PDB file of C-alpha atoms in Angstrom:
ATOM      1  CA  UNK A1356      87.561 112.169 119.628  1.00  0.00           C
ATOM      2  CA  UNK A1357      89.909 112.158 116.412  1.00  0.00           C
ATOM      3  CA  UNK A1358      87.829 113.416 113.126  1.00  0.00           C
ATOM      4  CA  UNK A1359      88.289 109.794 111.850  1.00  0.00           C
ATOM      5  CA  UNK A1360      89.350 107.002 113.507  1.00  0.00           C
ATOM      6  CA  UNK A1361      90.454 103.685 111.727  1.00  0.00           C
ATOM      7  CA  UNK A1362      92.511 100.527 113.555  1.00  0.00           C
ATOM      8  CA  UNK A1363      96.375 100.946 111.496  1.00  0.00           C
ATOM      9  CA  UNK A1364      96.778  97.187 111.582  1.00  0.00           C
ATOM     10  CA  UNK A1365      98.297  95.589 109.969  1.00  0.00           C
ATOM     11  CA  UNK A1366      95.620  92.836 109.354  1.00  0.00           C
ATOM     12  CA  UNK A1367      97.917  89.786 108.063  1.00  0.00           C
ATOM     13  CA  UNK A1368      95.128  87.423 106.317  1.00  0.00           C
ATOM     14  CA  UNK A1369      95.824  84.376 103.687  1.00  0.00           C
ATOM     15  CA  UNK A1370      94.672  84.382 100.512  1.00  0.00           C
ATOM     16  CA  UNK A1371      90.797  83.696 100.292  1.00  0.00           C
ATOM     17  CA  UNK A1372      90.165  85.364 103.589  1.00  0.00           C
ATOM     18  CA  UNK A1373      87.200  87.602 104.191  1.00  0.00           C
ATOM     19  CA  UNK A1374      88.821  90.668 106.089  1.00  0.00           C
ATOM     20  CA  UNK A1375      86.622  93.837 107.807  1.00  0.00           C
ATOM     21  CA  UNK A1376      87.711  97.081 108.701  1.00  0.00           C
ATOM     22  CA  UNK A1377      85.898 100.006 110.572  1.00  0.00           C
ATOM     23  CA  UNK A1378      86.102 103.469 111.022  1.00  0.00           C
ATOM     24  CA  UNK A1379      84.562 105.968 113.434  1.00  0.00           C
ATOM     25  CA  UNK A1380      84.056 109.478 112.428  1.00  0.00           C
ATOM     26  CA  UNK A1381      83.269 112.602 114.750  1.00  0.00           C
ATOM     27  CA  UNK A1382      81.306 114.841 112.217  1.00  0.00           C
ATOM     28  CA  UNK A1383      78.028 114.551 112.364  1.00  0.00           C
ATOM     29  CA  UNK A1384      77.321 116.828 109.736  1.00  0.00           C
ATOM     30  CA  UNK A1385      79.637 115.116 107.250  1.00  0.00           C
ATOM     31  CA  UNK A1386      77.273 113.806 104.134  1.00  0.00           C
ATOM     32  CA  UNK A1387      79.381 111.878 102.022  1.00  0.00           C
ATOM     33  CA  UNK A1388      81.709 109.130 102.773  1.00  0.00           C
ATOM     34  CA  UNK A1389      84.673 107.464 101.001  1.00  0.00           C
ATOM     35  CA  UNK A1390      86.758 104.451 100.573  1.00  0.00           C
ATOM     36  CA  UNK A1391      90.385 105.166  99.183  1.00  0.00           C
ATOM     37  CA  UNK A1392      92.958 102.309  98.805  1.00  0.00           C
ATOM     38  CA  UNK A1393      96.626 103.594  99.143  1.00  0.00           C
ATOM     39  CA  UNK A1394      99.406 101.268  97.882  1.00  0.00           C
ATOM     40  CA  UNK A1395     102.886 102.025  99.220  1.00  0.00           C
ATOM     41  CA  UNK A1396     104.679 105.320  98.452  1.00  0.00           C
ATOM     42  CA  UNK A1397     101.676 105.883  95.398  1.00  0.00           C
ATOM     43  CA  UNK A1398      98.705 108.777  95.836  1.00  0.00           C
ATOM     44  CA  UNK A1399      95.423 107.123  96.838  1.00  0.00           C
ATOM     45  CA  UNK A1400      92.739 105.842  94.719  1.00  0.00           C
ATOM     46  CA  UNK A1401      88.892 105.983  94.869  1.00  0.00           C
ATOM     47  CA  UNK A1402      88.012 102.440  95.937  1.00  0.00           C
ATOM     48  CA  UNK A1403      84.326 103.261  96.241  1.00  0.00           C
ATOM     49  CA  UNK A1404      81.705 105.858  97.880  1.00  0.00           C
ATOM     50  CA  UNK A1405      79.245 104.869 101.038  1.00  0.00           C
ATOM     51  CA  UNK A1406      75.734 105.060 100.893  1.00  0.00           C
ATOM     52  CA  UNK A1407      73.694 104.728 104.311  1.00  0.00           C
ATOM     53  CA  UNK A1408      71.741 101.283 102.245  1.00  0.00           C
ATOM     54  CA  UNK A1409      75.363 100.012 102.111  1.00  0.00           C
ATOM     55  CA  UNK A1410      76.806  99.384  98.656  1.00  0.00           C
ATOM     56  CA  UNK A1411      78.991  96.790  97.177  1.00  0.00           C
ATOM     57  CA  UNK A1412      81.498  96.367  94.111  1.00  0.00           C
ATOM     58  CA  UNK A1413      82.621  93.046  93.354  1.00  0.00           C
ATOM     59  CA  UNK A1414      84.285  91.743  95.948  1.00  0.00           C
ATOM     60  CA  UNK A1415      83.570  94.770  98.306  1.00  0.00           C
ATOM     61  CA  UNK A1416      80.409  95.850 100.423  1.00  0.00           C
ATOM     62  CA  UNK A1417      80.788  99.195 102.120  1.00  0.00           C
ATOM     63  CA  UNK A1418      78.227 100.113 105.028  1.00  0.00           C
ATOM     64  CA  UNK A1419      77.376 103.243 106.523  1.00  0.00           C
ATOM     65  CA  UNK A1420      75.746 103.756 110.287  1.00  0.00           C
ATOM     66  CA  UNK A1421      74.806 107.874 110.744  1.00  0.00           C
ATOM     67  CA  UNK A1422      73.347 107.109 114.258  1.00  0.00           C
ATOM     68  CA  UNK A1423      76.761 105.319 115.366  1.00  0.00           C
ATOM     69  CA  UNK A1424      79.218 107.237 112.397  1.00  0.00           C
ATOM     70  CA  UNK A1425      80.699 104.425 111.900  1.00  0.00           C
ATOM     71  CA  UNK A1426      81.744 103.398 108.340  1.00  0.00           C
ATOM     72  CA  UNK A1427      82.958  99.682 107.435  1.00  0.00           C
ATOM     73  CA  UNK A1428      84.378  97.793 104.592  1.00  0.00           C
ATOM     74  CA  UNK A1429      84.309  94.109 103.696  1.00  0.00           C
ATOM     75  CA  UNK A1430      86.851  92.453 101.437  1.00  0.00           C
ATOM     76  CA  UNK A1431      85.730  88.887 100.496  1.00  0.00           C
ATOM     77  CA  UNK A1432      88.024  86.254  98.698  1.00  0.00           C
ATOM     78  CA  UNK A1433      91.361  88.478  99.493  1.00  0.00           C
ATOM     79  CA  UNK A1434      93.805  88.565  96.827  1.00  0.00           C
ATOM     80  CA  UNK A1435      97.557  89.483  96.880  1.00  0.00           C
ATOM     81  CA  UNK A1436      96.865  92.373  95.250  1.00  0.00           C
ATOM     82  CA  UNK A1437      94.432  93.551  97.834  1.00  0.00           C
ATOM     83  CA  UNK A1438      97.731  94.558  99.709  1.00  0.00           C
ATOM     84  CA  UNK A1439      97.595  98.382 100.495  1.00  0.00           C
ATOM     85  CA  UNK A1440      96.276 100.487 102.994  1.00  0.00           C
ATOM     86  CA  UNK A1441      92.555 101.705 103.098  1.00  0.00           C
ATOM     87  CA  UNK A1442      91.709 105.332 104.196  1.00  0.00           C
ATOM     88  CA  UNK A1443      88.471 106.110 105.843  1.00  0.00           C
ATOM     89  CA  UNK A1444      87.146 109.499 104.063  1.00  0.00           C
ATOM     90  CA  UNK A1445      84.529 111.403 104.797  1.00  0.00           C
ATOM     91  CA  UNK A1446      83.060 115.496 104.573  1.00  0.00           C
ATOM     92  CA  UNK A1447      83.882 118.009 106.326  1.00  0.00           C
ATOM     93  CA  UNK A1448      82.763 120.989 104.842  1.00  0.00           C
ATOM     94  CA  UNK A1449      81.472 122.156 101.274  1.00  0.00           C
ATOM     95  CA  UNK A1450      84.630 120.293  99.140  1.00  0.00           C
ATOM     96  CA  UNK A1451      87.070 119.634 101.812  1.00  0.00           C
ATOM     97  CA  UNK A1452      87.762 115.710 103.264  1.00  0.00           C
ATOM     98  CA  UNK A1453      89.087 114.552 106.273  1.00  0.00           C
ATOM     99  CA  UNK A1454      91.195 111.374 105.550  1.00  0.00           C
ATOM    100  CA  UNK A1455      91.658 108.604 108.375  1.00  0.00           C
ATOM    101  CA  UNK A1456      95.218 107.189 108.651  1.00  0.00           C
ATOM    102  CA  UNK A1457      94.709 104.223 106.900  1.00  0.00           C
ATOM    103  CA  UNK A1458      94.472 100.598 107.544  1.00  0.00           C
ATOM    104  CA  UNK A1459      97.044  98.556 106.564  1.00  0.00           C
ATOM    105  CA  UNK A1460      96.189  95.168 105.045  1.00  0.00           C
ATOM    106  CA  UNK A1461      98.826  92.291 104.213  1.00  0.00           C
ATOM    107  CA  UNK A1462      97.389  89.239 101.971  1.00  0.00           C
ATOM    108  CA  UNK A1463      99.566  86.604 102.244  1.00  0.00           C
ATOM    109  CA  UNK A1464      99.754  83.615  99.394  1.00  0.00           C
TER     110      UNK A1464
ATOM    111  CA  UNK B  84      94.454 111.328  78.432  1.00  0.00           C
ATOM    112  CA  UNK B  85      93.270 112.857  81.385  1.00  0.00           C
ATOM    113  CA  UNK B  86      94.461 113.430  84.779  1.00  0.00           C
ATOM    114  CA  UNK B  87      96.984 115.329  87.583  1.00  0.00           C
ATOM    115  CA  UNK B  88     100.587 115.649  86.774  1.00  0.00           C
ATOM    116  CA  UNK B  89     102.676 116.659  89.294  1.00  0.00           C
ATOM    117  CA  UNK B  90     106.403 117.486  88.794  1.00  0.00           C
ATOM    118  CA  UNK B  91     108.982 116.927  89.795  1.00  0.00           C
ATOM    119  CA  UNK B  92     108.594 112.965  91.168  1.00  0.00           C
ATOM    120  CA  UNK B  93     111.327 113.521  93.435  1.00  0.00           C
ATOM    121  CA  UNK B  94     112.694 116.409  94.795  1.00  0.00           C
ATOM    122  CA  UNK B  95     115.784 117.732  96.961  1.00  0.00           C
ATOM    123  CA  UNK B  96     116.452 121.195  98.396  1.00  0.00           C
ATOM    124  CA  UNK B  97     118.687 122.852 100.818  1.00  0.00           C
ATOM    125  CA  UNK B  98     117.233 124.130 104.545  1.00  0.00           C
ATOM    126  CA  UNK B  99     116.402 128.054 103.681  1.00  0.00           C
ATOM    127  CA  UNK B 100     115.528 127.448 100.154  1.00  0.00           C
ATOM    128  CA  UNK B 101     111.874 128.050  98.647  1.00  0.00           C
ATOM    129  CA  UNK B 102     110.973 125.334  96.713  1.00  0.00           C
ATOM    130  CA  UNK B 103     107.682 125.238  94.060  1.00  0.00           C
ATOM    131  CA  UNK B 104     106.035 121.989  93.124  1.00  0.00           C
ATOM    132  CA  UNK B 105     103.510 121.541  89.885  1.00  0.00           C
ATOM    133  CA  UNK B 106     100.034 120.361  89.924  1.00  0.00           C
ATOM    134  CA  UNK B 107      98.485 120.504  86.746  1.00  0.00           C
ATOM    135  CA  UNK B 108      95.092 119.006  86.042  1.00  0.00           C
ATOM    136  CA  UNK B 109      92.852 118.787  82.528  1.00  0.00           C
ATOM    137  CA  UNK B 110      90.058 117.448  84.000  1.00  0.00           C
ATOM    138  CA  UNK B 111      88.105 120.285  83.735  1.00  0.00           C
ATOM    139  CA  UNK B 112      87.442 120.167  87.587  1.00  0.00           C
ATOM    140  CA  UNK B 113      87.086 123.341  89.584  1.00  0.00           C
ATOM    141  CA  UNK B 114      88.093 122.465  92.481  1.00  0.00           C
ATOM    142  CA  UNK B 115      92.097 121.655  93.673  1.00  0.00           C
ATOM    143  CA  UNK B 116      93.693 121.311  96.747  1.00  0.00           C
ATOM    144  CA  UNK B 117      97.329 119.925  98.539  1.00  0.00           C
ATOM    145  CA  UNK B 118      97.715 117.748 101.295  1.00  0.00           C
ATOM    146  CA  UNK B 119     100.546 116.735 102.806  1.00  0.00           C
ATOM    147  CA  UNK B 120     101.877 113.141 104.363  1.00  0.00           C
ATOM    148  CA  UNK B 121     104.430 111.972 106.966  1.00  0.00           C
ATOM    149  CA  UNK B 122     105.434 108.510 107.113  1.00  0.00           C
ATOM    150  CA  UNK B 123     102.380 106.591 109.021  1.00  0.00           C
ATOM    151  CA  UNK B 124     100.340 109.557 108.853  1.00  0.00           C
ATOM    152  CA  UNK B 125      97.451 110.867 107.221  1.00  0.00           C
ATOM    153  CA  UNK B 126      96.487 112.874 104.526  1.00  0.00           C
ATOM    154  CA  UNK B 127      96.430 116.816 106.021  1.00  0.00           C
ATOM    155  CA  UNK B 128      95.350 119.435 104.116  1.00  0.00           C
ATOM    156  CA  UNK B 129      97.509 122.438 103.058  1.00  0.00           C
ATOM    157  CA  UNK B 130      95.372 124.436 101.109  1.00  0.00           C
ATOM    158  CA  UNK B 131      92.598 124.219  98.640  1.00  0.00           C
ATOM    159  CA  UNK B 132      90.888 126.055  95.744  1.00  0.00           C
ATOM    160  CA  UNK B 133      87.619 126.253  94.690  1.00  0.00           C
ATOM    161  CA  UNK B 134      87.602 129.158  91.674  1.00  0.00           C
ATOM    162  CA  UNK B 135      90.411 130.336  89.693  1.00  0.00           C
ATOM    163  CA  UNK B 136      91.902 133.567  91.676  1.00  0.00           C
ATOM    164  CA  UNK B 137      90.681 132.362  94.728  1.00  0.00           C
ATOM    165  CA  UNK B 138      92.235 129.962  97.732  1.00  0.00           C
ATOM    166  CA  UNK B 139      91.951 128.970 101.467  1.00  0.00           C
ATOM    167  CA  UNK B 140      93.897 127.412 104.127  1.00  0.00           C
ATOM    168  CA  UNK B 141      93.844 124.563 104.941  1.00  0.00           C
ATOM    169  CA  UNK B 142      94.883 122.719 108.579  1.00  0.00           C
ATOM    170  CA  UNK B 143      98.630 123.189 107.749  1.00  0.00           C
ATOM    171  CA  UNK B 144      98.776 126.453 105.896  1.00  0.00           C
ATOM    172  CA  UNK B 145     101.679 127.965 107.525  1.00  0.00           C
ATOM    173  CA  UNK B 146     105.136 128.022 106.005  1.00  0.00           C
ATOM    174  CA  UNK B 147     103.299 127.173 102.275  1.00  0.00           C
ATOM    175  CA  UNK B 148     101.409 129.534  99.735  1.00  0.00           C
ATOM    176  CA  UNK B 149      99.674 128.610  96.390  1.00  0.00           C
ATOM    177  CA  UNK B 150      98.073 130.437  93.425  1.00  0.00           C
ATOM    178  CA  UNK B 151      95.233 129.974  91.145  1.00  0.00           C
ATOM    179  CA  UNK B 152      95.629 132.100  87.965  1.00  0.00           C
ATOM    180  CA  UNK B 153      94.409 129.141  85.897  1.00  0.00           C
ATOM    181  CA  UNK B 154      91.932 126.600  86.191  1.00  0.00           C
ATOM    182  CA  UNK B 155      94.322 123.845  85.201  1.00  0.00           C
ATOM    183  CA  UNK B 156      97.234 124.916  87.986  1.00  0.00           C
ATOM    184  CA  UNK B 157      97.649 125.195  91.634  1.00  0.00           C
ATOM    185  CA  UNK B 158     101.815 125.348  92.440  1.00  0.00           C
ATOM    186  CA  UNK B 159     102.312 125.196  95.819  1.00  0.00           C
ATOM    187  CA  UNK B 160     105.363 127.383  97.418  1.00  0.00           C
ATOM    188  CA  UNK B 161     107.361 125.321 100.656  1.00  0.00           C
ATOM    189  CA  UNK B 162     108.904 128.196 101.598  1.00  0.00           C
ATOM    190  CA  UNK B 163     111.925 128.700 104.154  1.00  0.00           C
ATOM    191  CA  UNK B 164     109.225 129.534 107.342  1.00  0.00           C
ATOM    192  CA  UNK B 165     108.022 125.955 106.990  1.00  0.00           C
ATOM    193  CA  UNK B 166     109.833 124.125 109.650  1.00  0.00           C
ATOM    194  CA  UNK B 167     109.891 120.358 108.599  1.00  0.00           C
ATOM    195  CA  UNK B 168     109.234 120.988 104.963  1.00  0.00           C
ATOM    196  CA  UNK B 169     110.415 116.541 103.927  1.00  0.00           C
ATOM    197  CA  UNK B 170     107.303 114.934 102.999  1.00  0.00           C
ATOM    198  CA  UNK B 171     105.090 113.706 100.167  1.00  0.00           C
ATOM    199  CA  UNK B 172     103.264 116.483  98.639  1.00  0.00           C
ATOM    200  CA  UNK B 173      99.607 115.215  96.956  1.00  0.00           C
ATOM    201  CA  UNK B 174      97.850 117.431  94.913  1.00  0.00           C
ATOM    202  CA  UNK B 175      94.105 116.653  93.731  1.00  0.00           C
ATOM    203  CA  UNK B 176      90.843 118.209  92.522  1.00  0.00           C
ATOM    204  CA  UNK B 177      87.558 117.607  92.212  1.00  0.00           C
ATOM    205  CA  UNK B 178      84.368 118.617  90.719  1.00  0.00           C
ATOM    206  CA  UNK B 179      81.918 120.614  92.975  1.00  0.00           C
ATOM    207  CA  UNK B 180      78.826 119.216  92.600  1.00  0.00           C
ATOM    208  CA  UNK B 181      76.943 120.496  95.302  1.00  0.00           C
ATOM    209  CA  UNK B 182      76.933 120.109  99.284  1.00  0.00           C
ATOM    210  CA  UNK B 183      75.305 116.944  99.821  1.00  0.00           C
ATOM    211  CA  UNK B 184      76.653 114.903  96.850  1.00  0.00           C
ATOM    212  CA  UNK B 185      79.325 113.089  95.948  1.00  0.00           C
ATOM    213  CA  UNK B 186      82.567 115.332  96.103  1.00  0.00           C
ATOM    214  CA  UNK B 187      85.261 112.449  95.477  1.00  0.00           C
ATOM    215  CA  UNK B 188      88.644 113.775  94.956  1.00  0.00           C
ATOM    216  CA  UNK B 189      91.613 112.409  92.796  1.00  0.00           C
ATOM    217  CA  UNK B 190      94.816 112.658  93.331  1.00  0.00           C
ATOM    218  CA  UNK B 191      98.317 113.324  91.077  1.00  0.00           C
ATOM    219  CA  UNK B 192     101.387 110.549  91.649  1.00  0.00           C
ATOM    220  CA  UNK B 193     102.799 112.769  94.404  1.00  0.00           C
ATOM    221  CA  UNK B 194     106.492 114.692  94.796  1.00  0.00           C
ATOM    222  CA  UNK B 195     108.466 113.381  97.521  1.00  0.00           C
ATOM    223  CA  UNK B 196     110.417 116.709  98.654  1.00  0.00           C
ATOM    224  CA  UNK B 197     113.513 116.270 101.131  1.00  0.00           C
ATOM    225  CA  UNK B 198     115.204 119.063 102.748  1.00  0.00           C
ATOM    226  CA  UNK B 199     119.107 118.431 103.433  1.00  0.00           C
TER     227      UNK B 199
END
């Protein structure tokens, strides 16, 4: 099993759309957990952090299941400049992270 | 203002050449690190920093070195042993808080490297 799985995509969705994407991780010792939004040929950014009671931002709600490690991120009301890919981050050691590959997402006017 | 700068943006070198790339940070974080990325790959880690003076590999370590003699810099070496040196170099740092908190990393703009 990879460290951290996500689906690439891409997910094509309209504006308005409520999209979901999941990630599996293999670390079971991993303690903190990430969303990072990449847009194209730019370094990523913090989108938010996961908490196992699930957290939300706006228009985002991450969720966090230990027992499954499995990780998931809702995007309500999609915008065009939602466009980007989302990495799947979590803890591998005392400071180190293990990025996914990302998740592309297309919004679509 | 405060953040990573990384220099140059974009960068071309011959094959056999040692190249350097910049990562400076005034964050006042203690912790640094480089990662490396392919084209529909992810993020893997080079090598990473945790005190001034002091370094460890990462996944990828060979064909690269680093140093830490400040706080502020970790330059990363690609140096001729590195077989497909072309990518997109990140640097980033964070602050160590502790091993069950928050440890979020951020990253500089990147330096594409290609190696004619």
């Amino acid at each position: 099993r990879k460290e951290v799985e996500q689906d690439p995509g891409p997910f094509n969705v309209p504006e308005g759309a409520t999209v979901a994407f999941n990630c599996t991780y293999s670390n079971s010792a991993s303690q903190s957990f990430f969303w990072y939004r990449q847009d194209c040929r730019k370094e990523p950014k913090l989108l938010m952090s996961v908490y196992s009671s699930g957290n939300e931002d706006g228009r985002f709600t991450a969720q966090l299941n230990r027992a499954s490690q499995y990780i998931s991120l809702l995007i309500r009301d999609s915008k065009l400049s939602d466009s980007a890919t989302y990495l799947c981050v979590v803890t591998r050691g005392y400071s180190t992270l293990t990025f996914g590959k990302g998740t592309m997402l297309l919004v679509s006017p | 203002d405060g953040g990573i700068t990384q220099s140059p943006k974009y960068l071309f070198r011959k094959e056999g050449q040692n190249v350097t790339l910049s990562c400076e940070q005034n964050l006042n974080h203690d912790a640094m690190y480089w990662y490396r990325q392919d084209p529909g790959q992810g993020l893997r880690l080079i090598y990473y920093s945790q005190i001034v003076n002091d370094f460890q590999k990462g996944d990828i370590a060979e064909g690269y070195s680093v140093s830490r003699e400040k706080k502020e810099s970790f330059p990363l070496t690609v140096t001729s042993a590195q077989k497909n040196p072309t990518a997109f170099y990140l640097c980033a740092s964070s602050i160590i808080r502790g091993p069950d908190t928050d440890n979020e990393q951020f990253f500089g703009p990147g330096t594409r490297l290609t190696v004619l």
